[in-house]
Protein backbone atom coordinates (compact mmCIF):
# COMPACT_ATOMS: atom_id res chain seq x y z
CA LYS A 1 -78.60 21.73 -14.38
CA TYR A 2 -76.08 23.12 -11.97
CA ILE A 3 -72.42 24.00 -12.05
CA GLY A 4 -70.18 23.64 -9.04
CA ASP A 5 -67.13 25.82 -8.66
CA LYS A 6 -65.24 26.39 -5.43
CA ARG A 7 -63.82 29.75 -6.23
CA PRO A 8 -62.92 32.33 -3.63
CA LEU A 9 -63.60 35.90 -4.63
CA CYS A 10 -66.27 34.92 -7.17
CA GLN A 11 -68.28 38.00 -6.17
CA PHE A 12 -65.87 40.16 -8.16
CA SER A 13 -66.91 38.53 -11.43
CA LEU A 14 -70.60 37.98 -10.68
CA ALA A 15 -71.81 40.99 -12.66
CA SER A 16 -70.12 39.87 -15.88
CA THR A 17 -71.11 36.25 -15.24
CA PHE A 18 -74.75 37.18 -14.73
CA ASP A 19 -74.73 39.52 -17.73
CA ASN A 20 -73.67 36.58 -19.91
CA LEU A 21 -76.15 34.01 -18.56
CA THR A 22 -79.83 33.64 -19.37
CA PRO A 23 -82.34 33.24 -17.95
CA LEU A 24 -81.11 34.94 -14.80
CA SER A 25 -84.12 33.83 -12.81
CA LYS A 26 -82.64 30.32 -12.71
CA VAL A 27 -79.11 31.27 -11.65
CA ARG A 28 -78.20 30.81 -7.99
CA VAL A 29 -74.85 31.26 -6.29
CA ILE A 30 -73.99 29.54 -3.03
CA TYR A 31 -71.73 31.82 -1.01
CA ILE A 32 -70.12 29.94 1.86
CA TYR A 33 -68.95 32.34 4.56
CA ARG A 34 -66.15 31.26 6.89
CA ASN A 35 -65.32 33.43 9.88
CA LEU A 36 -62.38 35.73 9.38
CA SER A 37 -60.26 34.39 12.25
CA GLU A 38 -60.37 30.86 10.82
CA VAL A 39 -59.50 32.12 7.34
CA CYS A 40 -56.58 34.10 8.77
CA LEU A 41 -55.29 31.05 10.69
CA SER A 42 -55.55 28.92 7.56
CA ALA A 43 -53.82 31.53 5.39
CA GLU A 44 -51.04 31.98 7.94
CA ALA A 45 -50.47 28.23 8.18
CA ARG A 46 -50.30 27.90 4.41
CA CYS A 47 -48.03 30.90 3.78
CA THR A 48 -45.56 29.74 6.43
CA ASN A 49 -45.56 26.14 5.18
CA GLN A 50 -42.50 25.96 2.94
CA GLY A 51 -43.79 22.70 1.47
CA ASP A 52 -47.01 24.33 0.21
CA LEU A 53 -45.84 25.52 -3.18
CA SER A 54 -49.38 26.34 -4.31
CA TRP A 55 -49.69 29.23 -1.83
CA ASP A 56 -47.84 32.53 -2.07
CA ALA A 57 -45.84 33.53 1.00
CA GLU A 58 -47.36 37.03 1.00
CA LYS A 59 -50.93 35.71 1.38
CA GLY A 60 -50.91 35.76 5.17
CA ILE A 61 -53.03 37.48 7.79
CA GLU A 62 -52.79 41.05 6.48
CA HIS A 63 -53.59 40.04 2.89
CA THR A 64 -56.53 37.96 4.11
CA ILE A 65 -58.04 40.84 6.06
CA CYS A 66 -57.64 43.26 3.14
CA MET A 67 -59.32 40.76 0.78
CA HIS A 68 -62.10 40.27 3.35
CA ASN A 69 -62.69 44.03 3.36
CA ALA A 70 -62.90 44.06 -0.44
CA CYS A 71 -65.28 41.08 -0.45
CA CYS A 72 -67.59 42.73 2.08
CA ARG A 73 -67.63 45.96 0.07
CA GLN A 74 -68.36 44.07 -3.17
CA ILE A 75 -71.34 42.24 -1.67
CA ILE A 76 -72.64 45.56 -0.32
CA ASN A 77 -72.15 47.07 -3.78
CA LEU A 78 -74.07 44.20 -5.42
CA LYS A 79 -76.97 44.67 -3.00
CA LYS A 80 -77.08 48.40 -3.75
CA ASN A 81 -76.41 48.41 -7.50
CA ARG A 82 -77.27 44.90 -8.73
CA PRO A 83 -80.17 43.60 -6.63
CA ASP A 84 -80.86 41.04 -9.39
CA ILE A 85 -77.53 39.43 -8.57
CA PHE A 86 -77.68 39.90 -4.81
CA LYS A 87 -81.04 38.14 -4.53
CA ALA A 88 -79.59 35.16 -6.43
CA ILE A 89 -76.89 34.64 -3.79
CA TYR A 90 -77.63 32.04 -1.14
CA PHE A 91 -75.45 32.76 1.91
CA VAL A 92 -74.52 29.90 4.23
CA GLN A 93 -72.16 29.51 7.19
CA TYR A 94 -69.08 27.37 6.53
CA LYS A 95 -69.11 25.98 10.07
CA ASN A 96 -72.61 24.56 9.57
CA VAL A 97 -72.60 23.32 6.01
CA LEU A 98 -69.23 21.64 5.83
CA SER A 99 -69.54 19.55 8.97
CA ASP A 100 -73.22 18.68 9.22
CA PRO A 101 -74.75 16.38 6.58
CA GLU A 102 -78.30 17.61 7.27
CA SER A 103 -77.32 21.28 6.90
CA ALA A 104 -75.38 20.50 3.73
CA GLN A 105 -78.35 18.64 2.22
CA ALA A 106 -80.69 21.47 3.29
CA VAL A 107 -78.73 23.89 1.09
CA PHE A 108 -79.50 21.83 -1.99
CA LYS A 109 -83.10 21.26 -0.92
CA ASN A 110 -83.65 25.01 -0.37
CA LEU A 111 -82.32 25.65 -3.87
CA ASN A 112 -84.53 22.92 -5.36
CA ILE A 113 -81.51 20.93 -6.50
CA GLU A 114 -82.15 17.21 -6.42
CA LEU A 115 -79.07 15.18 -5.70
CA SER A 116 -78.70 11.64 -6.95
CA ASN A 117 -78.16 8.91 -4.38
CA SER A 118 -74.43 8.83 -5.13
CA GLU A 119 -74.20 12.65 -4.83
CA GLN A 120 -76.03 12.54 -1.50
CA GLN A 121 -73.69 9.83 -0.28
CA ARG A 122 -70.59 11.79 -1.34
CA LEU A 123 -71.95 14.92 0.34
CA GLU A 124 -72.68 13.06 3.56
CA THR A 125 -69.24 11.40 3.53
CA PHE A 126 -67.57 14.77 2.97
CA ALA A 127 -69.55 16.45 5.76
CA LEU A 128 -68.84 13.65 8.23
CA LYS A 129 -65.13 13.68 7.35
CA SER A 130 -65.09 17.44 7.82
CA ALA A 131 -66.86 17.10 11.19
CA GLU A 132 -64.21 14.64 12.35
CA TYR A 133 -61.46 16.99 11.21
CA LYS A 134 -63.05 19.85 13.17
CA LYS A 135 -63.01 17.71 16.34
CA LYS A 136 -59.25 17.21 16.17
CA PRO A 137 -57.38 19.43 18.61
CA LYS A 138 -55.59 22.28 16.92
CA ASN A 139 -52.22 23.51 18.09
CA GLU A 140 -52.36 27.05 16.80
CA PRO A 141 -49.93 29.10 18.84
CA ALA A 142 -51.27 31.91 21.00
CA GLN A 143 -48.99 34.28 19.09
CA SER A 144 -50.98 33.62 15.90
CA TYR A 145 -54.20 34.57 17.67
CA ARG A 146 -52.56 37.73 19.00
CA ARG A 147 -51.25 38.62 15.54
CA ILE A 148 -54.72 38.10 14.07
CA LYS A 149 -56.39 40.17 16.78
CA ASP A 150 -53.86 42.99 16.33
CA ALA A 151 -54.12 42.90 12.52
CA VAL A 152 -57.93 42.87 12.65
CA LYS A 153 -57.88 45.86 14.98
CA GLU A 154 -55.61 47.73 12.59
CA LEU A 155 -56.88 46.64 9.17
CA LEU A 156 -60.50 45.48 9.34
CA ASP A 157 -63.09 47.79 7.81
CA SER A 158 -65.49 47.14 10.68
CA VAL A 159 -68.29 49.19 9.09
CA ALA A 160 -68.17 47.17 5.85
CA HIS A 161 -67.83 43.94 7.84
CA GLN A 162 -70.87 44.74 9.99
CA ASN A 163 -72.92 45.84 6.97
CA PHE A 164 -72.00 42.59 5.21
CA CYS A 165 -73.07 40.57 8.25
CA ASP A 166 -76.32 42.55 8.52
CA ILE A 167 -77.39 42.19 4.88
CA THR A 168 -76.38 38.54 4.56
CA SER A 169 -77.40 37.33 8.04
CA MET A 170 -73.94 35.83 8.48
CA GLU A 171 -72.53 35.75 11.99
CA ASP A 172 -68.90 36.24 12.82
CA HIS A 173 -68.35 36.33 16.55
CA SER A 174 -64.70 35.45 16.12
CA LEU A 175 -63.79 39.12 16.00
CA SER A 176 -65.41 40.20 19.28
């Protein structure tokens, strides 16, 4: 059995979740890492979109970077203090998994999760749709990129970010 839940910031409740589940040896968490610049662009677009009532206006670039710092520190904390949880986390790159059907299917295969034919078809359709979306030209203004770069320079905990990347093997070249 498996449970799917797209929940940002799940790492903050992993300890209590794991403490309430048995047997722990069968619990796996898929952690999909998206590079910080893309997350900042997305957050900025949503918080400035007056029609997006499901997103708070204060959840822009600065908030995103501060949450990223906290997430990095929490994963580092789990590795240090809860290795049982850390080893159950399967880290994957957003850019690979969500736009490449083979990479997406490999995640499930590596976790020994057999997908039904209909689940495989839905996954492939989703990945292909996502790949097409990624190909569309984006019109993000240069000022957004400058704001992100300046905010990252000011707010990013680069030590925690680098430690996170090192222990999870996630790459984030968007900040260089």
